[in-house]
């Protein structure tokens, strides 16, 4: 009995250490992405091209992983391609919304507005899946909305970067829809496993699709502008530095998303909510400490605290309600 206990105890400790490692990696890579993305956009002001390269840079990681057999190559049917194409389109819109938002204003502001994503998720899930959240869950969205609104004001007057706000809200809308459609697409766990479509591979595939979709967008919005302004840009920053900044930003982007899926796979709903909430706080602090973003005013910090705290409360209440419903049907 002692041997069995010690082995299981050691396994539990290792699992706990793995989770801590993945969460730390998720946070570190996410901070790195936000800092490099903002620094890149400051020196190379072409957000559409930055967003496109960020999606494509993941190929530098994905292809070797598949080709070396570290991860099984997914087997896609025509139905899978159609489903993932829809998810990829939403991922493209959400990604560019966030990138444009951070290029227009402070990344800290983007993260405050992004805290409102549960509002979109709740409404859209009700409209699409006809599954409306209970009243106690909906009530927790009030501090989220209030906090975001308070952060967008100076005193009682609205004062914000409208373009940054719109970009973040478009990102919220697209990512909420992406989550709903992805959940529906991955319902059949057995079929997904047979086709090597685990969460990491699904993310890899829709990122490739999103990269393909983003190429004409980047060319349409900034292709000619980049060609005409290239001599001016390269007089301030070298071509090698431009490539380096964009590749590093893209690798941070891909790897933080992958590490997030590994971390969250080991967490329950409440732990997931806590980690996701703390992540936004850590990123906002890191952006200010690094000097990339200016310090937030007291009002904006208060609004951010209320909005992010409301997001945490929403996730905790939603998880508790779901657990209570499962206990009833068990």
PDB file of C-alpha atoms in Angstrom:
ATOM      1  CA  UNK A   1       0.000   0.000   0.000  1.00  0.00           C
ATOM      2  CA  UNK A   2       2.842   2.334   0.801  1.00  0.00           C
ATOM      3  CA  UNK A   3       4.356   1.780  -2.647  1.00  0.00           C
ATOM      4  CA  UNK A   4       1.054   2.411  -4.398  1.00  0.00           C
ATOM      5  CA  UNK A   5       0.481   5.549  -2.383  1.00  0.00           C
ATOM      6  CA  UNK A   6       3.934   6.912  -3.022  1.00  0.00           C
ATOM      7  CA  UNK A   7       3.711   6.284  -6.767  1.00  0.00           C
ATOM      8  CA  UNK A   8       0.283   7.920  -7.104  1.00  0.00           C
ATOM      9  CA  UNK A   9       1.389  10.771  -4.864  1.00  0.00           C
ATOM     10  CA  UNK A  10       4.485  11.325  -6.995  1.00  0.00           C
ATOM     11  CA  UNK A  11       2.372  11.274 -10.157  1.00  0.00           C
ATOM     12  CA  UNK A  12       0.024  13.870  -8.694  1.00  0.00           C
ATOM     13  CA  UNK A  13       2.959  16.079  -7.776  1.00  0.00           C
ATOM     14  CA  UNK A  14       4.410  15.731 -11.284  1.00  0.00           C
ATOM     15  CA  UNK A  15       1.030  16.625 -12.793  1.00  0.00           C
ATOM     16  CA  UNK A  16       0.884  19.678 -10.551  1.00  0.00           C
ATOM     17  CA  UNK A  17       4.395  20.696 -11.555  1.00  0.00           C
ATOM     18  CA  UNK A  18       3.519  20.233 -15.238  1.00  0.00           C
ATOM     19  CA  UNK A  19       0.515  22.528 -14.819  1.00  0.00           C
ATOM     20  CA  UNK A  20       2.568  25.205 -13.045  1.00  0.00           C
ATOM     21  CA  UNK A  21       5.205  24.977 -15.787  1.00  0.00           C
ATOM     22  CA  UNK A  22       2.648  25.327 -18.594  1.00  0.00           C
ATOM     23  CA  UNK A  23       0.910  28.257 -16.878  1.00  0.00           C
ATOM     24  CA  UNK A  24       4.264  30.012 -16.348  1.00  0.00           C
ATOM     25  CA  UNK A  25       5.172  29.341 -19.992  1.00  0.00           C
ATOM     26  CA  UNK A  26       1.762  30.623 -21.128  1.00  0.00           C
ATOM     27  CA  UNK A  27       2.188  33.845 -19.133  1.00  0.00           C
ATOM     28  CA  UNK A  28       5.792  34.389 -20.205  1.00  0.00           C
ATOM     29  CA  UNK A  29       5.115  33.825 -23.902  1.00  0.00           C
ATOM     30  CA  UNK A  30       1.966  35.963 -23.749  1.00  0.00           C
ATOM     31  CA  UNK A  31       3.895  38.834 -22.185  1.00  0.00           C
ATOM     32  CA  UNK A  32       6.592  38.384 -24.818  1.00  0.00           C
ATOM     33  CA  UNK A  33       4.015  38.512 -27.599  1.00  0.00           C
ATOM     34  CA  UNK A  34       2.351  41.672 -26.298  1.00  0.00           C
ATOM     35  CA  UNK A  35       5.663  43.487 -25.820  1.00  0.00           C
ATOM     36  CA  UNK A  36       7.105  42.431 -29.183  1.00  0.00           C
ATOM     37  CA  UNK A  37       3.838  43.063 -31.037  1.00  0.00           C
ATOM     38  CA  UNK A  38       3.611  46.609 -29.706  1.00  0.00           C
ATOM     39  CA  UNK A  39       7.330  47.269 -30.241  1.00  0.00           C
ATOM     40  CA  UNK A  40       7.087  45.924 -33.801  1.00  0.00           C
ATOM     41  CA  UNK A  41       4.054  48.084 -34.611  1.00  0.00           C
ATOM     42  CA  UNK A  42       5.854  51.150 -33.217  1.00  0.00           C
ATOM     43  CA  UNK A  43       8.890  50.605 -35.459  1.00  0.00           C
ATOM     44  CA  UNK A  44       7.098  49.024 -38.420  1.00  0.00           C
ATOM     45  CA  UNK A  45       3.624  50.626 -38.572  1.00  0.00           C
ATOM     46  CA  UNK A  46       1.918  48.084 -40.796  1.00  0.00           C
ATOM     47  CA  UNK A  47      -0.499  46.154 -38.536  1.00  0.00           C
ATOM     48  CA  UNK A  48      -2.082  44.143 -41.364  1.00  0.00           C
ATOM     49  CA  UNK A  49       1.303  42.840 -42.482  1.00  0.00           C
ATOM     50  CA  UNK A  50       2.396  42.224 -38.870  1.00  0.00           C
ATOM     51  CA  UNK A  51      -0.808  40.258 -38.234  1.00  0.00           C
ATOM     52  CA  UNK A  52      -0.302  38.210 -41.404  1.00  0.00           C
ATOM     53  CA  UNK A  53       3.312  37.328 -40.566  1.00  0.00           C
ATOM     54  CA  UNK A  54       2.296  36.467 -36.980  1.00  0.00           C
ATOM     55  CA  UNK A  55      -0.071  33.832 -38.334  1.00  0.00           C
ATOM     56  CA  UNK A  56       2.472  32.494 -40.832  1.00  0.00           C
ATOM     57  CA  UNK A  57       5.410  32.350 -38.435  1.00  0.00           C
ATOM     58  CA  UNK A  58       3.765  29.428 -36.672  1.00  0.00           C
ATOM     59  CA  UNK A  59       4.659  27.291 -39.718  1.00  0.00           C
ATOM     60  CA  UNK A  60       8.287  27.437 -38.565  1.00  0.00           C
ATOM     61  CA  UNK A  61       7.192  25.461 -35.512  1.00  0.00           C
ATOM     62  CA  UNK A  62       4.294  23.388 -36.840  1.00  0.00           C
ATOM     63  CA  UNK A  63       5.909  21.827 -39.912  1.00  0.00           C
ATOM     64  CA  UNK A  64       9.000  20.392 -38.153  1.00  0.00           C
ATOM     65  CA  UNK A  65       6.786  19.028 -35.357  1.00  0.00           C
ATOM     66  CA  UNK A  66       4.663  17.154 -37.901  1.00  0.00           C
ATOM     67  CA  UNK A  67       7.477  16.114 -40.258  1.00  0.00           C
ATOM     68  CA  UNK A  68       9.673  14.779 -37.440  1.00  0.00           C
ATOM     69  CA  UNK A  69       6.790  12.737 -36.058  1.00  0.00           C
ATOM     70  CA  UNK A  70       6.671  14.587 -32.742  1.00  0.00           C
ATOM     71  CA  UNK A  71       2.962  15.007 -33.337  1.00  0.00           C
ATOM     72  CA  UNK A  72       0.715  13.016 -35.667  1.00  0.00           C
ATOM     73  CA  UNK A  73      -0.349  14.755 -38.859  1.00  0.00           C
ATOM     74  CA  UNK A  74      -4.122  15.434 -38.870  1.00  0.00           C
ATOM     75  CA  UNK A  75      -6.311  13.576 -41.380  1.00  0.00           C
ATOM     76  CA  UNK A  76      -8.922  15.963 -42.701  1.00  0.00           C
ATOM     77  CA  UNK A  77     -12.137  15.111 -44.516  1.00  0.00           C
ATOM     78  CA  UNK A  78     -13.933  17.630 -46.737  1.00  0.00           C
ATOM     79  CA  UNK A  79     -16.373  18.175 -43.868  1.00  0.00           C
ATOM     80  CA  UNK A  80     -13.513  18.930 -41.486  1.00  0.00           C
ATOM     81  CA  UNK A  81     -12.045  21.420 -43.957  1.00  0.00           C
ATOM     82  CA  UNK A  82     -15.375  23.268 -44.203  1.00  0.00           C
ATOM     83  CA  UNK A  83     -15.746  23.442 -40.407  1.00  0.00           C
ATOM     84  CA  UNK A  84     -12.151  24.524 -39.806  1.00  0.00           C
ATOM     85  CA  UNK A  85     -12.359  27.089 -42.621  1.00  0.00           C
ATOM     86  CA  UNK A  86     -15.215  28.802 -40.760  1.00  0.00           C
ATOM     87  CA  UNK A  87     -13.224  28.742 -37.515  1.00  0.00           C
ATOM     88  CA  UNK A  88     -10.164  30.070 -39.383  1.00  0.00           C
ATOM     89  CA  UNK A  89     -12.153  32.964 -40.841  1.00  0.00           C
ATOM     90  CA  UNK A  90     -13.335  33.965 -37.365  1.00  0.00           C
ATOM     91  CA  UNK A  91      -9.802  33.524 -36.013  1.00  0.00           C
ATOM     92  CA  UNK A  92      -8.500  35.834 -38.757  1.00  0.00           C
ATOM     93  CA  UNK A  93     -11.039  38.536 -37.916  1.00  0.00           C
ATOM     94  CA  UNK A  94     -10.428  38.227 -34.168  1.00  0.00           C
ATOM     95  CA  UNK A  95      -6.663  38.253 -34.558  1.00  0.00           C
ATOM     96  CA  UNK A  96      -6.613  41.339 -36.783  1.00  0.00           C
ATOM     97  CA  UNK A  97      -9.101  43.098 -34.523  1.00  0.00           C
ATOM     98  CA  UNK A  98      -6.741  42.682 -31.564  1.00  0.00           C
ATOM     99  CA  UNK A  99      -3.592  43.552 -33.570  1.00  0.00           C
ATOM    100  CA  UNK A 100      -5.195  46.692 -34.996  1.00  0.00           C
ATOM    101  CA  UNK A 101      -6.500  47.667 -31.567  1.00  0.00           C
ATOM    102  CA  UNK A 102      -3.024  47.438 -30.035  1.00  0.00           C
ATOM    103  CA  UNK A 103      -1.511  49.353 -32.951  1.00  0.00           C
ATOM    104  CA  UNK A 104      -4.019  52.201 -32.531  1.00  0.00           C
ATOM    105  CA  UNK A 105      -3.680  52.510 -28.747  1.00  0.00           C
ATOM    106  CA  UNK A 106      -2.176  51.080 -25.579  1.00  0.00           C
ATOM    107  CA  UNK A 107      -2.164  47.296 -25.215  1.00  0.00           C
ATOM    108  CA  UNK A 108      -3.430  47.754 -21.642  1.00  0.00           C
ATOM    109  CA  UNK A 109      -6.585  49.410 -23.006  1.00  0.00           C
ATOM    110  CA  UNK A 110      -7.088  46.552 -25.453  1.00  0.00           C
ATOM    111  CA  UNK A 111      -6.901  44.034 -22.616  1.00  0.00           C
ATOM    112  CA  UNK A 112      -9.460  45.964 -20.550  1.00  0.00           C
ATOM    113  CA  UNK A 113     -11.936  45.923 -23.452  1.00  0.00           C
ATOM    114  CA  UNK A 114     -11.099  42.274 -24.166  1.00  0.00           C
ATOM    115  CA  UNK A 115     -12.303  41.464 -20.655  1.00  0.00           C
ATOM    116  CA  UNK A 116     -15.821  41.972 -22.046  1.00  0.00           C
ATOM    117  CA  UNK A 117     -15.600  38.828 -24.203  1.00  0.00           C
ATOM    118  CA  UNK A 118     -17.905  36.811 -21.845  1.00  0.00           C
ATOM    119  CA  UNK A 119     -20.705  39.272 -22.622  1.00  0.00           C
ATOM    120  CA  UNK A 120     -20.489  38.368 -26.310  1.00  0.00           C
ATOM    121  CA  UNK A 121     -20.097  34.657 -25.555  1.00  0.00           C
ATOM    122  CA  UNK A 122     -23.220  34.580 -23.387  1.00  0.00           C
ATOM    123  CA  UNK A 123     -25.422  36.421 -25.889  1.00  0.00           C
ATOM    124  CA  UNK A 124     -24.141  34.572 -28.956  1.00  0.00           C
ATOM    125  CA  UNK A 125     -24.400  31.157 -27.289  1.00  0.00           C
ATOM    126  CA  UNK A 126     -28.024  31.907 -26.495  1.00  0.00           C
ATOM    127  CA  UNK A 127     -28.793  33.060 -30.043  1.00  0.00           C
ATOM    128  CA  UNK A 128     -26.915  30.238 -31.841  1.00  0.00           C
ATOM    129  CA  UNK A 129     -27.324  27.244 -29.537  1.00  0.00           C
ATOM    130  CA  UNK A 130     -30.570  28.407 -27.872  1.00  0.00           C
ATOM    131  CA  UNK A 131     -28.831  27.869 -24.540  1.00  0.00           C
ATOM    132  CA  UNK A 132     -29.311  30.917 -22.341  1.00  0.00           C
ATOM    133  CA  UNK A 133     -27.321  31.310 -19.148  1.00  0.00           C
ATOM    134  CA  UNK A 134     -29.208  31.433 -15.815  1.00  0.00           C
ATOM    135  CA  UNK A 135     -29.976  34.820 -14.271  1.00  0.00           C
ATOM    136  CA  UNK A 136     -27.217  34.570 -11.628  1.00  0.00           C
ATOM    137  CA  UNK A 137     -24.644  34.123 -14.397  1.00  0.00           C
ATOM    138  CA  UNK A 138     -26.012  37.028 -16.436  1.00  0.00           C
ATOM    139  CA  UNK A 139     -25.911  39.333 -13.411  1.00  0.00           C
ATOM    140  CA  UNK A 140     -22.136  38.866 -13.129  1.00  0.00           C
ATOM    141  CA  UNK A 141     -21.781  40.548 -16.542  1.00  0.00           C
ATOM    142  CA  UNK A 142     -22.883  43.892 -15.062  1.00  0.00           C
ATOM    143  CA  UNK A 143     -19.504  44.678 -13.416  1.00  0.00           C
ATOM    144  CA  UNK A 144     -17.745  43.615 -16.642  1.00  0.00           C
ATOM    145  CA  UNK A 145     -19.703  46.141 -18.712  1.00  0.00           C
ATOM    146  CA  UNK A 146     -19.464  48.807 -15.995  1.00  0.00           C
ATOM    147  CA  UNK A 147     -15.706  48.353 -15.616  1.00  0.00           C
ATOM    148  CA  UNK A 148     -15.020  48.591 -19.339  1.00  0.00           C
ATOM    149  CA  UNK A 149     -17.267  51.656 -19.601  1.00  0.00           C
ATOM    150  CA  UNK A 150     -15.529  53.343 -16.636  1.00  0.00           C
ATOM    151  CA  UNK A 151     -12.118  52.694 -18.210  1.00  0.00           C
ATOM    152  CA  UNK A 152     -13.271  54.388 -21.411  1.00  0.00           C
ATOM    153  CA  UNK A 153     -14.114  57.600 -19.569  1.00  0.00           C
ATOM    154  CA  UNK A 154     -12.299  60.508 -17.977  1.00  0.00           C
ATOM    155  CA  UNK A 155     -14.467  61.695 -15.137  1.00  0.00           C
ATOM    156  CA  UNK A 156     -17.952  61.235 -16.556  1.00  0.00           C
ATOM    157  CA  UNK A 157     -17.020  62.140 -20.142  1.00  0.00           C
ATOM    158  CA  UNK A 158     -16.253  59.486 -22.738  1.00  0.00           C
ATOM    159  CA  UNK A 159     -12.601  59.759 -23.719  1.00  0.00           C
ATOM    160  CA  UNK A 160     -11.025  56.839 -25.520  1.00  0.00           C
ATOM    161  CA  UNK A 161      -9.255  55.766 -28.679  1.00  0.00           C
ATOM    162  CA  UNK A 162     -12.283  54.861 -30.798  1.00  0.00           C
ATOM    163  CA  UNK A 163     -10.312  52.798 -33.323  1.00  0.00           C
ATOM    164  CA  UNK A 164      -8.639  50.770 -30.558  1.00  0.00           C
ATOM    165  CA  UNK A 165     -12.025  50.213 -28.908  1.00  0.00           C
ATOM    166  CA  UNK A 166     -13.682  49.070 -32.143  1.00  0.00           C
ATOM    167  CA  UNK A 167     -10.795  46.719 -32.935  1.00  0.00           C
ATOM    168  CA  UNK A 168     -10.985  45.079 -29.504  1.00  0.00           C
ATOM    169  CA  UNK A 169     -14.772  44.745 -29.681  1.00  0.00           C
ATOM    170  CA  UNK A 170     -14.595  43.162 -33.164  1.00  0.00           C
ATOM    171  CA  UNK A 171     -12.009  40.754 -31.725  1.00  0.00           C
ATOM    172  CA  UNK A 172     -14.380  39.914 -28.858  1.00  0.00           C
ATOM    173  CA  UNK A 173     -17.204  39.196 -31.290  1.00  0.00           C
ATOM    174  CA  UNK A 174     -15.090  37.024 -33.611  1.00  0.00           C
ATOM    175  CA  UNK A 175     -13.350  35.044 -30.862  1.00  0.00           C
ATOM    176  CA  UNK A 176     -16.645  34.390 -29.086  1.00  0.00           C
ATOM    177  CA  UNK A 177     -18.098  32.982 -32.304  1.00  0.00           C
ATOM    178  CA  UNK A 178     -14.902  30.985 -32.900  1.00  0.00           C
ATOM    179  CA  UNK A 179     -15.197  29.363 -29.461  1.00  0.00           C
ATOM    180  CA  UNK A 180     -18.824  28.384 -30.062  1.00  0.00           C
ATOM    181  CA  UNK A 181     -18.178  26.910 -33.513  1.00  0.00           C
ATOM    182  CA  UNK A 182     -15.016  25.137 -32.360  1.00  0.00           C
ATOM    183  CA  UNK A 183     -16.864  23.534 -29.450  1.00  0.00           C
ATOM    184  CA  UNK A 184     -19.523  22.281 -31.847  1.00  0.00           C
ATOM    185  CA  UNK A 185     -16.888  21.036 -34.320  1.00  0.00           C
ATOM    186  CA  UNK A 186     -15.051  19.037 -31.648  1.00  0.00           C
ATOM    187  CA  UNK A 187     -18.129  17.428 -30.083  1.00  0.00           C
ATOM    188  CA  UNK A 188     -17.345  13.932 -31.369  1.00  0.00           C
ATOM    189  CA  UNK A 189     -14.177  13.201 -29.374  1.00  0.00           C
ATOM    190  CA  UNK A 190     -13.805   9.663 -30.746  1.00  0.00           C
ATOM    191  CA  UNK A 191     -13.946  10.784 -34.387  1.00  0.00           C
ATOM    192  CA  UNK A 192     -11.526  13.643 -33.697  1.00  0.00           C
ATOM    193  CA  UNK A 193      -9.065  11.293 -32.010  1.00  0.00           C
ATOM    194  CA  UNK A 194      -9.186   8.914 -34.994  1.00  0.00           C
ATOM    195  CA  UNK A 195      -8.252  11.813 -37.296  1.00  0.00           C
ATOM    196  CA  UNK A 196      -5.512  13.152 -34.962  1.00  0.00           C
ATOM    197  CA  UNK A 197      -7.570  16.270 -34.350  1.00  0.00           C
ATOM    198  CA  UNK A 198      -6.679  17.103 -30.779  1.00  0.00           C
ATOM    199  CA  UNK A 199      -6.872  20.743 -29.631  1.00  0.00           C
ATOM    200  CA  UNK A 200      -3.233  21.470 -30.572  1.00  0.00           C
ATOM    201  CA  UNK A 201      -3.627  20.086 -34.102  1.00  0.00           C
ATOM    202  CA  UNK A 202      -6.941  21.856 -34.653  1.00  0.00           C
ATOM    203  CA  UNK A 203      -5.285  25.117 -33.597  1.00  0.00           C
ATOM    204  CA  UNK A 204      -2.371  24.432 -35.964  1.00  0.00           C
ATOM    205  CA  UNK A 205      -4.660  23.707 -38.920  1.00  0.00           C
ATOM    206  CA  UNK A 206      -6.942  26.722 -38.491  1.00  0.00           C
ATOM    207  CA  UNK A 207      -3.888  28.953 -37.988  1.00  0.00           C
ATOM    208  CA  UNK A 208      -2.553  27.786 -41.375  1.00  0.00           C
ATOM    209  CA  UNK A 209      -5.945  28.464 -42.952  1.00  0.00           C
ATOM    210  CA  UNK A 210      -6.056  31.885 -41.276  1.00  0.00           C
ATOM    211  CA  UNK A 211      -2.580  32.702 -42.605  1.00  0.00           C
ATOM    212  CA  UNK A 212      -3.721  31.902 -46.162  1.00  0.00           C
ATOM    213  CA  UNK A 213      -6.800  34.100 -45.694  1.00  0.00           C
ATOM    214  CA  UNK A 214      -4.700  36.938 -44.271  1.00  0.00           C
ATOM    215  CA  UNK A 215      -2.310  37.237 -47.241  1.00  0.00           C
ATOM    216  CA  UNK A 216      -4.765  38.985 -49.629  1.00  0.00           C
ATOM    217  CA  UNK A 217      -6.011  41.166 -46.752  1.00  0.00           C
ATOM    218  CA  UNK A 218      -2.486  42.336 -45.896  1.00  0.00           C
ATOM    219  CA  UNK A 219      -1.748  43.006 -49.567  1.00  0.00           C
ATOM    220  CA  UNK A 220      -5.032  44.872 -50.116  1.00  0.00           C
ATOM    221  CA  UNK A 221      -4.728  47.155 -47.094  1.00  0.00           C
ATOM    222  CA  UNK A 222      -0.985  47.745 -46.953  1.00  0.00           C
ATOM    223  CA  UNK A 223       0.776  46.189 -49.968  1.00  0.00           C
ATOM    224  CA  UNK A 224       1.101  49.354 -52.036  1.00  0.00           C
ATOM    225  CA  UNK A 225       1.722  51.488 -48.960  1.00  0.00           C
ATOM    226  CA  UNK A 226       4.618  49.262 -47.881  1.00  0.00           C
ATOM    227  CA  UNK A 227       6.154  49.357 -51.380  1.00  0.00           C
ATOM    228  CA  UNK A 228       6.011  53.157 -51.527  1.00  0.00           C
ATOM    229  CA  UNK A 229       7.246  53.708 -47.960  1.00  0.00           C
ATOM    230  CA  UNK A 230       9.885  50.936 -47.888  1.00  0.00           C
ATOM    231  CA  UNK A 231      12.883  53.287 -48.508  1.00  0.00           C
ATOM    232  CA  UNK A 232      11.732  55.549 -45.646  1.00  0.00           C
ATOM    233  CA  UNK A 233      11.122  52.627 -43.298  1.00  0.00           C
ATOM    234  CA  UNK A 234      14.493  50.964 -44.015  1.00  0.00           C
ATOM    235  CA  UNK A 235      16.290  54.250 -43.447  1.00  0.00           C
ATOM    236  CA  UNK A 236      15.154  54.052 -39.800  1.00  0.00           C
ATOM    237  CA  UNK A 237      15.293  50.298 -39.189  1.00  0.00           C
ATOM    238  CA  UNK A 238      17.250  47.615 -41.055  1.00  0.00           C
ATOM    239  CA  UNK A 239      15.566  44.959 -43.195  1.00  0.00           C
ATOM    240  CA  UNK A 240      17.042  42.252 -40.963  1.00  0.00           C
ATOM    241  CA  UNK A 241      15.566  43.923 -37.863  1.00  0.00           C
ATOM    242  CA  UNK A 242      12.138  44.112 -39.525  1.00  0.00           C
ATOM    243  CA  UNK A 243      12.255  40.388 -40.322  1.00  0.00           C
ATOM    244  CA  UNK A 244      13.542  39.526 -36.839  1.00  0.00           C
ATOM    245  CA  UNK A 245      10.865  41.534 -35.009  1.00  0.00           C
ATOM    246  CA  UNK A 246       8.044  40.038 -37.084  1.00  0.00           C
ATOM    247  CA  UNK A 247       9.258  36.440 -36.824  1.00  0.00           C
ATOM    248  CA  UNK A 248       9.809  36.669 -33.055  1.00  0.00           C
ATOM    249  CA  UNK A 249       6.361  38.260 -32.623  1.00  0.00           C
ATOM    250  CA  UNK A 250       4.773  35.455 -34.667  1.00  0.00           C
ATOM    251  CA  UNK A 251       6.536  32.673 -32.787  1.00  0.00           C
ATOM    252  CA  UNK A 252       5.521  34.210 -29.450  1.00  0.00           C
ATOM    253  CA  UNK A 253       1.947  34.397 -30.736  1.00  0.00           C
ATOM    254  CA  UNK A 254       1.771  30.778 -31.827  1.00  0.00           C
ATOM    255  CA  UNK A 255       3.609  29.280 -28.869  1.00  0.00           C
ATOM    256  CA  UNK A 256       1.659  31.205 -26.215  1.00  0.00           C
ATOM    257  CA  UNK A 257      -1.586  29.896 -27.685  1.00  0.00           C
ATOM    258  CA  UNK A 258      -0.255  26.345 -27.737  1.00  0.00           C
ATOM    259  CA  UNK A 259       1.067  26.534 -24.166  1.00  0.00           C
ATOM    260  CA  UNK A 260      -2.306  27.968 -23.096  1.00  0.00           C
ATOM    261  CA  UNK A 261      -4.094  24.896 -24.460  1.00  0.00           C
ATOM    262  CA  UNK A 262      -1.625  22.614 -22.630  1.00  0.00           C
ATOM    263  CA  UNK A 263      -2.075  24.532 -19.373  1.00  0.00           C
ATOM    264  CA  UNK A 264      -5.858  24.770 -19.547  1.00  0.00           C
ATOM    265  CA  UNK A 265      -6.136  21.078 -20.364  1.00  0.00           C
ATOM    266  CA  UNK A 266      -4.937  20.380 -16.807  1.00  0.00           C
ATOM    267  CA  UNK A 267      -7.232  22.883 -15.101  1.00  0.00           C
ATOM    268  CA  UNK A 268     -10.876  22.819 -14.058  1.00  0.00           C
ATOM    269  CA  UNK A 269     -13.252  25.657 -14.897  1.00  0.00           C
ATOM    270  CA  UNK A 270     -12.553  27.777 -11.819  1.00  0.00           C
ATOM    271  CA  UNK A 271      -8.772  27.377 -12.029  1.00  0.00           C
ATOM    272  CA  UNK A 272      -8.977  28.236 -15.732  1.00  0.00           C
ATOM    273  CA  UNK A 273     -10.912  31.419 -14.893  1.00  0.00           C
ATOM    274  CA  UNK A 274      -8.444  32.446 -12.194  1.00  0.00           C
ATOM    275  CA  UNK A 275      -5.441  31.889 -14.477  1.00  0.00           C
ATOM    276  CA  UNK A 276      -7.048  33.738 -17.369  1.00  0.00           C
ATOM    277  CA  UNK A 277      -7.921  36.667 -15.106  1.00  0.00           C
ATOM    278  CA  UNK A 278      -4.467  36.859 -13.539  1.00  0.00           C
ATOM    279  CA  UNK A 279      -2.971  36.661 -17.042  1.00  0.00           C
ATOM    280  CA  UNK A 280      -4.583  39.951 -18.085  1.00  0.00           C
ATOM    281  CA  UNK A 281      -3.387  41.659 -14.906  1.00  0.00           C
ATOM    282  CA  UNK A 282       0.158  40.330 -15.359  1.00  0.00           C
ATOM    283  CA  UNK A 283       0.259  41.468 -19.006  1.00  0.00           C
ATOM    284  CA  UNK A 284      -0.997  44.947 -18.160  1.00  0.00           C
ATOM    285  CA  UNK A 285       1.599  45.341 -15.396  1.00  0.00           C
ATOM    286  CA  UNK A 286       4.347  44.025 -17.700  1.00  0.00           C
ATOM    287  CA  UNK A 287       3.414  46.462 -20.470  1.00  0.00           C
ATOM    288  CA  UNK A 288       3.626  49.438 -18.099  1.00  0.00           C
ATOM    289  CA  UNK A 289       6.804  48.259 -16.307  1.00  0.00           C
ATOM    290  CA  UNK A 290       8.533  47.618 -19.654  1.00  0.00           C
ATOM    291  CA  UNK A 291       7.794  51.181 -20.711  1.00  0.00           C
ATOM    292  CA  UNK A 292       5.914  50.023 -23.821  1.00  0.00           C
ATOM    293  CA  UNK A 293       2.647  51.489 -22.518  1.00  0.00           C
ATOM    294  CA  UNK A 294       2.155  54.617 -20.389  1.00  0.00           C
ATOM    295  CA  UNK A 295       0.981  54.262 -16.780  1.00  0.00           C
ATOM    296  CA  UNK A 296      -2.795  53.991 -16.414  1.00  0.00           C
ATOM    297  CA  UNK A 297      -4.787  56.651 -14.597  1.00  0.00           C
ATOM    298  CA  UNK A 298      -6.495  55.792 -11.310  1.00  0.00           C
ATOM    299  CA  UNK A 299      -9.885  55.739 -13.030  1.00  0.00           C
ATOM    300  CA  UNK A 300      -8.689  53.407 -15.779  1.00  0.00           C
ATOM    301  CA  UNK A 301      -7.050  51.099 -13.226  1.00  0.00           C
ATOM    302  CA  UNK A 302     -10.270  51.031 -11.194  1.00  0.00           C
ATOM    303  CA  UNK A 303     -12.334  50.251 -14.280  1.00  0.00           C
ATOM    304  CA  UNK A 304      -9.878  47.537 -15.318  1.00  0.00           C
ATOM    305  CA  UNK A 305     -10.007  45.956 -11.847  1.00  0.00           C
ATOM    306  CA  UNK A 306     -13.826  45.927 -11.858  1.00  0.00           C
ATOM    307  CA  UNK A 307     -14.055  44.528 -15.412  1.00  0.00           C
ATOM    308  CA  UNK A 308     -11.421  41.820 -14.902  1.00  0.00           C
ATOM    309  CA  UNK A 309     -12.847  40.955 -11.475  1.00  0.00           C
ATOM    310  CA  UNK A 310     -16.282  40.679 -13.071  1.00  0.00           C
ATOM    311  CA  UNK A 311     -14.870  38.300 -15.676  1.00  0.00           C
ATOM    312  CA  UNK A 312     -13.504  36.098 -12.909  1.00  0.00           C
ATOM    313  CA  UNK A 313     -16.826  36.201 -11.047  1.00  0.00           C
ATOM    314  CA  UNK A 314     -18.682  35.293 -14.257  1.00  0.00           C
ATOM    315  CA  UNK A 315     -16.467  32.247 -14.855  1.00  0.00           C
ATOM    316  CA  UNK A 316     -16.678  31.040 -11.251  1.00  0.00           C
ATOM    317  CA  UNK A 317     -20.485  31.396 -11.045  1.00  0.00           C
ATOM    318  CA  UNK A 318     -20.913  29.793 -14.489  1.00  0.00           C
ATOM    319  CA  UNK A 319     -18.729  26.838 -13.452  1.00  0.00           C
ATOM    320  CA  UNK A 320     -20.588  26.393 -10.156  1.00  0.00           C
ATOM    321  CA  UNK A 321     -23.963  26.480 -11.910  1.00  0.00           C
ATOM    322  CA  UNK A 322     -22.783  23.892 -14.452  1.00  0.00           C
ATOM    323  CA  UNK A 323     -21.485  21.621 -11.673  1.00  0.00           C
ATOM    324  CA  UNK A 324     -24.764  21.941  -9.780  1.00  0.00           C
ATOM    325  CA  UNK A 325     -26.736  20.952 -12.886  1.00  0.00           C
ATOM    326  CA  UNK A 326     -24.485  17.934 -13.456  1.00  0.00           C
ATOM    327  CA  UNK A 327     -24.996  16.844  -9.839  1.00  0.00           C
ATOM    328  CA  UNK A 328     -28.777  16.977 -10.331  1.00  0.00           C
ATOM    329  CA  UNK A 329     -28.688  14.763 -13.418  1.00  0.00           C
ATOM    330  CA  UNK A 330     -26.127  12.321 -11.973  1.00  0.00           C
TER     331      UNK A 330
END
